[in-house]
Short mmCIF file of C-alpha atoms and ligand atoms in Angstrom, two decimals:
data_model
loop_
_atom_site.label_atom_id
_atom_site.label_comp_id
_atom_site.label_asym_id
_atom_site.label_seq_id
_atom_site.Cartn_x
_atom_site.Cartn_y
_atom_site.Cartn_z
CA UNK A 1 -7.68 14.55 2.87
CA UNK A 2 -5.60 17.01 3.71
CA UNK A 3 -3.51 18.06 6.59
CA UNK A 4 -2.18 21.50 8.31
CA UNK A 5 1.67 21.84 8.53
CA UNK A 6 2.98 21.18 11.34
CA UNK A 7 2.40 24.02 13.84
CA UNK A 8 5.32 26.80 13.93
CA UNK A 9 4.27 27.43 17.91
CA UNK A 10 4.48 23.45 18.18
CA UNK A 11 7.26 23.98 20.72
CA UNK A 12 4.28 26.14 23.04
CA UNK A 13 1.64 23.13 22.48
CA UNK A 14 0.05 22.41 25.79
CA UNK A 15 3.31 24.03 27.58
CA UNK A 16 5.19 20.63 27.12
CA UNK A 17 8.44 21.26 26.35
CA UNK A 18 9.80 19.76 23.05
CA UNK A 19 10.97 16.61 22.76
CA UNK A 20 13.97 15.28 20.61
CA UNK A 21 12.03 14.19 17.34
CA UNK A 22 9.90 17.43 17.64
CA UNK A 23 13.78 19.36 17.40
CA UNK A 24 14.23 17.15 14.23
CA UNK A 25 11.06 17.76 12.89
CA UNK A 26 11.51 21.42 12.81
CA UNK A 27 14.90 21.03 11.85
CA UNK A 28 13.81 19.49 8.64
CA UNK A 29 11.15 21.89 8.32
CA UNK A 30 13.00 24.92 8.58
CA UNK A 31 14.83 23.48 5.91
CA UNK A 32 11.84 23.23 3.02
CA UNK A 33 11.03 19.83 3.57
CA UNK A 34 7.68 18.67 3.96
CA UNK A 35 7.28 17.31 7.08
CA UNK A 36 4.26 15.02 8.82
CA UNK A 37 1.35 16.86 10.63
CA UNK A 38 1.19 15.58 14.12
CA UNK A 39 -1.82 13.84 13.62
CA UNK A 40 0.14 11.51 11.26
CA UNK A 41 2.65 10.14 14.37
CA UNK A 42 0.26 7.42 15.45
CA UNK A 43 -0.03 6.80 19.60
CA UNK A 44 0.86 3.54 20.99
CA UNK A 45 -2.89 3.37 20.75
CA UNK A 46 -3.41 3.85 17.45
CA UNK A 47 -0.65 1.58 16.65
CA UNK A 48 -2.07 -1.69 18.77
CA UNK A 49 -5.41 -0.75 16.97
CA UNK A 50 -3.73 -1.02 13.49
CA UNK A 51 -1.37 -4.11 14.68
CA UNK A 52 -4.81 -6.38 15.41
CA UNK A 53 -6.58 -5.11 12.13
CA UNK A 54 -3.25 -6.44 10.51
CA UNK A 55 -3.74 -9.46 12.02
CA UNK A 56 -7.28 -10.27 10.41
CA UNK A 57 -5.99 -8.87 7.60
CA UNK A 58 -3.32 -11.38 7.12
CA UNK A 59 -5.47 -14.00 8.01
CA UNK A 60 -8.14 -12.93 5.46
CA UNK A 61 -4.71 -13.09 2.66
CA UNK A 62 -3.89 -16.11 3.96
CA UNK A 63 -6.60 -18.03 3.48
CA UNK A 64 -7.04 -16.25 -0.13
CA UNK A 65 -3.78 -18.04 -0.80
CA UNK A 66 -5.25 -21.24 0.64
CA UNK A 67 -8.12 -21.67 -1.65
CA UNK A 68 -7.15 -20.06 -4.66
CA UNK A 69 -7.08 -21.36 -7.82
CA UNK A 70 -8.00 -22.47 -11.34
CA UNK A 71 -11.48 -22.51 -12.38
CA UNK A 72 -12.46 -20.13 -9.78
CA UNK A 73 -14.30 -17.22 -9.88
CA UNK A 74 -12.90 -13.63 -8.46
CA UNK A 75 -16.45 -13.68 -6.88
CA UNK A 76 -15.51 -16.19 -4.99
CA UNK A 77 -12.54 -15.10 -3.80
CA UNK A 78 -14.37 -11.84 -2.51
CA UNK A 79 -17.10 -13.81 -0.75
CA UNK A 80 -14.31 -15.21 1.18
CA UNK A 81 -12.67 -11.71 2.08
CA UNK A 82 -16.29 -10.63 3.08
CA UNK A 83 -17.40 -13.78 5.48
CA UNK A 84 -13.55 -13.94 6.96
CA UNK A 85 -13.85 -10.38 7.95
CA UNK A 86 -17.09 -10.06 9.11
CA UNK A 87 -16.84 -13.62 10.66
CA UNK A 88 -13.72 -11.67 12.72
CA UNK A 89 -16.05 -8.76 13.04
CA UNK A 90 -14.27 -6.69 10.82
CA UNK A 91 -15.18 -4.82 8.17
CA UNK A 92 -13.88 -5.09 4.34
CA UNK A 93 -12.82 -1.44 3.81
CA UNK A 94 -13.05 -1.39 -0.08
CA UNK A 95 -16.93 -2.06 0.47
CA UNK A 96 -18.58 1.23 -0.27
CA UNK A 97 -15.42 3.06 -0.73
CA UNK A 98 -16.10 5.68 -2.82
CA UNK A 99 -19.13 3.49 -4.27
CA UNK A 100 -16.50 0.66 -4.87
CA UNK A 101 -18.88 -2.31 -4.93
CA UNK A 102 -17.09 -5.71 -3.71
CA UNK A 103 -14.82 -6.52 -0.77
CA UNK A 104 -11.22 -5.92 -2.40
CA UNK A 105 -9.49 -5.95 -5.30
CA UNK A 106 -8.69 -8.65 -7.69
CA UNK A 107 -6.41 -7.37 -10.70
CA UNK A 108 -5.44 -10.27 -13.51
CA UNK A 109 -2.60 -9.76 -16.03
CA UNK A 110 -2.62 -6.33 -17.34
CA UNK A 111 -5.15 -4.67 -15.04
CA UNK A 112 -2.50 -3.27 -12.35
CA UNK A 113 -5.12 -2.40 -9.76
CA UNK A 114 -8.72 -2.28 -8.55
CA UNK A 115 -9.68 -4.85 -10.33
CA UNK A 116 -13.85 -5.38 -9.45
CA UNK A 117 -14.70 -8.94 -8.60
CA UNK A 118 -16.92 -10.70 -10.92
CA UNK A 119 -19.07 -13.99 -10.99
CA UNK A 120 -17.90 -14.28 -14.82
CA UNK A 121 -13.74 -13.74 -14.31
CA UNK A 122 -12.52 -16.91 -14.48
CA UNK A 123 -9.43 -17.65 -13.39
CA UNK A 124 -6.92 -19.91 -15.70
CA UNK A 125 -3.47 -21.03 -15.58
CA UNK A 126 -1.12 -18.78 -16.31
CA UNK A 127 -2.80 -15.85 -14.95
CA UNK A 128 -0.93 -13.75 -12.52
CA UNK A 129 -3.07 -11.88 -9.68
CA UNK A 130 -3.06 -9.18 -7.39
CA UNK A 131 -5.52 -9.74 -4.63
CA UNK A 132 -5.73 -6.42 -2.55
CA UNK A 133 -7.59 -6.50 0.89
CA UNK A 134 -8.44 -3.63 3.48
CA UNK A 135 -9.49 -4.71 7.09
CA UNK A 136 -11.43 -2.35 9.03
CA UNK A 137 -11.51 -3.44 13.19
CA UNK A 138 -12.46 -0.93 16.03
CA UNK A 139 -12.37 1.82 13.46
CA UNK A 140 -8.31 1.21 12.34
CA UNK A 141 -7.22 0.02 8.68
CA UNK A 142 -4.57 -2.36 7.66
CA UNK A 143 -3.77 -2.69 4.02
CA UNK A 144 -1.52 -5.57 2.18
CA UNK A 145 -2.24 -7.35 -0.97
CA UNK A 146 -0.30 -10.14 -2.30
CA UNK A 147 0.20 -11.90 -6.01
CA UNK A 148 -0.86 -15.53 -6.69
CA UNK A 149 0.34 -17.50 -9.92
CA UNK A 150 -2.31 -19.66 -11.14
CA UNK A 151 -0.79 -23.02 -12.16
CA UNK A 152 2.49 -22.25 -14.68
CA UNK A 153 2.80 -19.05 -15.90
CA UNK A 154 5.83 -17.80 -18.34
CA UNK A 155 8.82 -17.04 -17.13
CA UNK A 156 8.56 -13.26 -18.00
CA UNK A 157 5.24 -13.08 -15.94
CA UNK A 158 7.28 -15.05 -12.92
CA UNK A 159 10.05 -12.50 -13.17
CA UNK A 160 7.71 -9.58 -13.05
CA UNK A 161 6.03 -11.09 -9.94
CA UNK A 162 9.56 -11.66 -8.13
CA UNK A 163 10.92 -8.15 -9.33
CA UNK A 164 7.29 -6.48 -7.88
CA UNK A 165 8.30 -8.60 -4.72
CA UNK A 166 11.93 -7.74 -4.66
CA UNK A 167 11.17 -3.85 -4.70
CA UNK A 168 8.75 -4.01 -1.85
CA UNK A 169 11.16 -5.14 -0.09
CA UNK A 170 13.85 -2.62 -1.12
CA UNK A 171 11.03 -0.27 -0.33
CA UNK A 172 11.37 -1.60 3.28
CA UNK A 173 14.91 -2.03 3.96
CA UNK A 174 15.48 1.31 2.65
CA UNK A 175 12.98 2.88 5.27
CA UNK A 176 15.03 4.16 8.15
CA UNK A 177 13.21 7.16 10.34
CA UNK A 178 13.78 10.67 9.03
CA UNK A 179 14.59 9.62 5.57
CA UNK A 180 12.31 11.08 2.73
CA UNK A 181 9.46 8.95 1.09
CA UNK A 182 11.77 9.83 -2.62
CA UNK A 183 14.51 7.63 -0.80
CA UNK A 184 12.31 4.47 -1.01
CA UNK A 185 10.91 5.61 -4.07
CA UNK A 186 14.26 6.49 -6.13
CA UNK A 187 15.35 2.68 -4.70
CA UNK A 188 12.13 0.86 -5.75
CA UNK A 189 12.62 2.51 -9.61
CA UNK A 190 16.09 1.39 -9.47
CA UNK A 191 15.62 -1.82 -8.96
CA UNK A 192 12.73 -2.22 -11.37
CA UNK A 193 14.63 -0.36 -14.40
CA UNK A 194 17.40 -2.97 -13.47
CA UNK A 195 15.30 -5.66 -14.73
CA UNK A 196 13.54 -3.94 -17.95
CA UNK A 197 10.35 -3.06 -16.59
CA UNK A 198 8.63 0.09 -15.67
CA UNK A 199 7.04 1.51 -12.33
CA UNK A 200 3.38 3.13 -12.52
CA UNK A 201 3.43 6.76 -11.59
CA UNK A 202 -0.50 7.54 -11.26
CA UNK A 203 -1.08 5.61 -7.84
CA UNK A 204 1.13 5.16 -5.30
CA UNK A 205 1.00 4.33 -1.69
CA UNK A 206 -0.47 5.87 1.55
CA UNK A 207 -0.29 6.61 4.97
CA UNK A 208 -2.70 4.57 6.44
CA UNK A 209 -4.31 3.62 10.16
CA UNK A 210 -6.97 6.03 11.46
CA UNK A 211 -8.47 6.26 7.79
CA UNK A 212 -7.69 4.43 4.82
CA UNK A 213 -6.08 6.92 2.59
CA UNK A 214 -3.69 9.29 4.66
CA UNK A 215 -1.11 11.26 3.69
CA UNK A 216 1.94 11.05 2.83
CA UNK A 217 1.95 10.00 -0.70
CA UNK A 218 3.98 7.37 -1.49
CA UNK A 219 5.45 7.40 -4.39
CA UNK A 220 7.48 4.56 -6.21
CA UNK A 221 9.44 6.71 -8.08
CA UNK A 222 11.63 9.97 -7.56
CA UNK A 223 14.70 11.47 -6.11
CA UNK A 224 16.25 10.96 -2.69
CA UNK A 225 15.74 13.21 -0.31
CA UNK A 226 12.32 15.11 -1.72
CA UNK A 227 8.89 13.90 -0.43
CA UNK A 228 7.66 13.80 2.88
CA UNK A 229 10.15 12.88 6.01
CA UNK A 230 9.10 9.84 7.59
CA UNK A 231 9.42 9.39 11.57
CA UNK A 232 8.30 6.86 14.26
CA UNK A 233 5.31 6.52 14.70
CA UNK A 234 4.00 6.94 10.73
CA UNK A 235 2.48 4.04 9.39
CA UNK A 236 1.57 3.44 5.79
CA UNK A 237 1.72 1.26 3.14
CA UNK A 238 4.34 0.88 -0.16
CA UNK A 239 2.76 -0.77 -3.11
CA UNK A 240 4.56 -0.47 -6.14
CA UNK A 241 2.76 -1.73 -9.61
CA UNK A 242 5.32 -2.93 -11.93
CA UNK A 243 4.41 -2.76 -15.41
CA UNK A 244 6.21 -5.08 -17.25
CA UNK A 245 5.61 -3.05 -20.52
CA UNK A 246 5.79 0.84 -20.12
CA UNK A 247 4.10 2.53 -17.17
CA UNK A 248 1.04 4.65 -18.44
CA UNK A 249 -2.15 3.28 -17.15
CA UNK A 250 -5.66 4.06 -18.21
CA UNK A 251 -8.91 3.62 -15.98
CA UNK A 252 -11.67 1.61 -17.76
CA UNK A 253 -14.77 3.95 -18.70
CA UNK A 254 -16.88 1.48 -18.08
CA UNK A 255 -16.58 0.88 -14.26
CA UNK A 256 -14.71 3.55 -13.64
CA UNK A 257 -12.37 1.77 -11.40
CA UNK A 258 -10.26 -0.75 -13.05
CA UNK A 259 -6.60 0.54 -13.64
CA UNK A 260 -5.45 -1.15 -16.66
CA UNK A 261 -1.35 -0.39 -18.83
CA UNK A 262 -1.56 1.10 -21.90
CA UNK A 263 0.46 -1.36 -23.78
CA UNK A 264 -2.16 -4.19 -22.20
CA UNK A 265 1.25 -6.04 -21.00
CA UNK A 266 1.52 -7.28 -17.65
CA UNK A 267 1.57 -5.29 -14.64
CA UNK A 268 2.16 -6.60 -10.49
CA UNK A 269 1.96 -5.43 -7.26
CA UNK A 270 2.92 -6.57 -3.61
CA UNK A 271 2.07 -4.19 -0.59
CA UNK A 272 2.17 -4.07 2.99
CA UNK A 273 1.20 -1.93 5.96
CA UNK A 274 4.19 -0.81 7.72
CA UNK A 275 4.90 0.94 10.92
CA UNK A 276 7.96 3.72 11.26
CA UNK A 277 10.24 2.94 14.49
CA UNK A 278 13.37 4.10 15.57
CA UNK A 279 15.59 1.46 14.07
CA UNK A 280 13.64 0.73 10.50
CA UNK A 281 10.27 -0.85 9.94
CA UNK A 282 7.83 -3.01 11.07
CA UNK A 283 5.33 -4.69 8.91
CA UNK A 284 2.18 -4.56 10.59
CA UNK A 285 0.50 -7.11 7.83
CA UNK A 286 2.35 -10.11 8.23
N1 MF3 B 301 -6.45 -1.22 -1.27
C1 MF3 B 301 -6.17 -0.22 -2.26
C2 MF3 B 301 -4.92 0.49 -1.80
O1 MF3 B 301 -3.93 -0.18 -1.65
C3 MF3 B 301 -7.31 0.73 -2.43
C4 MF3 B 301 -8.50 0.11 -3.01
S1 MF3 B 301 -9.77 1.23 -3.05
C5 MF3 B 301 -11.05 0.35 -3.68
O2 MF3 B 301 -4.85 1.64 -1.50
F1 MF3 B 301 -12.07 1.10 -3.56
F2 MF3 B 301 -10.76 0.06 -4.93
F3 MF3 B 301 -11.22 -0.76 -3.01
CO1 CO B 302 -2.90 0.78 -0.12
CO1 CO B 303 -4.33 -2.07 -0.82
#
């Protein structure tokens, strides 16, 4: 989707005069950067709309995490994303997305996202998964997936599960309003080339609310201060995929949809939904 700049006569918009982040918005616009389109500043509407589809979506996640595990199907882990939601009446968002043809994403081992749910996917002990769920309720969209260790896995996998974990939340902390999505980015990389491994640099995170794919882009990778500015009232998500190998990724010609490395090494991913304030962020998936 795309989105108009934000207006050069904003300061004339309905003859209200401009208020103090509309001075810093142009500020930073007169300066190059890209900025968000007005559209993108969620109301306090918006936001409460987002807040209670977080809510379902979390509980959808949490009671993945409740009845997960060995000898399970991925199947069966969508049937119970798709009765939770629509028990909440909700709506799974990755149903019929783009003719995407289960209820979310299940990812095992090397696939590093949109994984397609399958009666025949097995899970075993020592996998490592990304379950990746999108609620839909009263037409707003919350988007968090989590990682689940099946029984023992190696302690390489369990490192590239905490390290996916740890820059989420580097992600997070380095949010502050009017920084630049590259900020979070160029921290998230860091932290990952710290520990050996590599971050994927063909998907990346979204703004997120009154659709499911919004802009900005958020990338997991780059420099500081480039990207889009982010101010209060934005909301979107930060995913990084951590690759524990190198980060090219290939889609599988087959479905069309699964994401898979290269190198057919491990890859994980944590996300959340998060909403812009004046002090930092809020997670609106947890
Ligand atoms: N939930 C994914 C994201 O984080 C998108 C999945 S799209 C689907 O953006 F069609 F694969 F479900
Ligand atoms: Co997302
Ligand atoms: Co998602």
């Amino acid at each position: 989707m795309r989105f108009d700049k934000y207006p050069k006569n904003w300061r004339v918009k309905g003859g209200q005069p401009l208020t103090e982040m509309d001075k810093k918005i142009l500020f930073f616009q007169n300066k190059g950067h890209l900025v968000p389109s007005p559209d993108l500043i969620k109301t306090p509407e918006q936001i409460e709309g987002i807040r209670k589809s977080g809510v379902i979506n979390t509980g959808v996640l949490d009671l993945v995490a409740s009845e997960i595990k060995e000898g399970m199907s991925t199947a069966a882990i969508d049937k119970l994303v798709y009765d939770y939601t629509m028990d909440h009446h909700a709506i799974p968002a990755c149903l019929g997305y783009e003719g995407f043809p289960k209820s979310c994403c299940t990812s095992i081992n090397e696939v590093v996202c949109h994984g397609i749910p399958n009666e025949k996917e097995i899970l075993k002990p020592g996998d490592i998964i990304n379950v990746d769920c999108t609620t839909i309720l009263d037409g707003y969209y919350a988007d968090a997936s989590r990682m689940f260790i099946i029984g023992e896995t190696t302690p390489e996998k369990k490192k590239l599960v905490d390290v996916a974990w740890e820059c989420l939340k580097i992600g997070e902390e380095t949010c502050k309003p009017y920084c630049f999505v590259g900020d979070l980015g160029n921290a998230i990389a860091k932290h990952a080339h710290k520990n050996g491994f590599s971050v994927v640099r063909d998907l990346c995170g979204h703004g997120v609310g009154n659709e499911f794919h919004e802009e900005p882009e958020v990338e997991h990778y780059g420099k500081k201060g480039t990207g889009m500015l982010l101010v209060p009232g934005m909301v979107f998500t930060i995913e990084p995929m951590i690759n524990m190998g190198d980060w090219e990724v290939f889609v599988d010609s087959e479905d069309n949809w699964t994401v898979i490395t290269d190198d057919e090494l491990p890859s994980a991913q944590w996300e959340h939904t998060f909403l812009m304030t004046e002090t930092g962020v809020e997670i609106l998936t947890h």
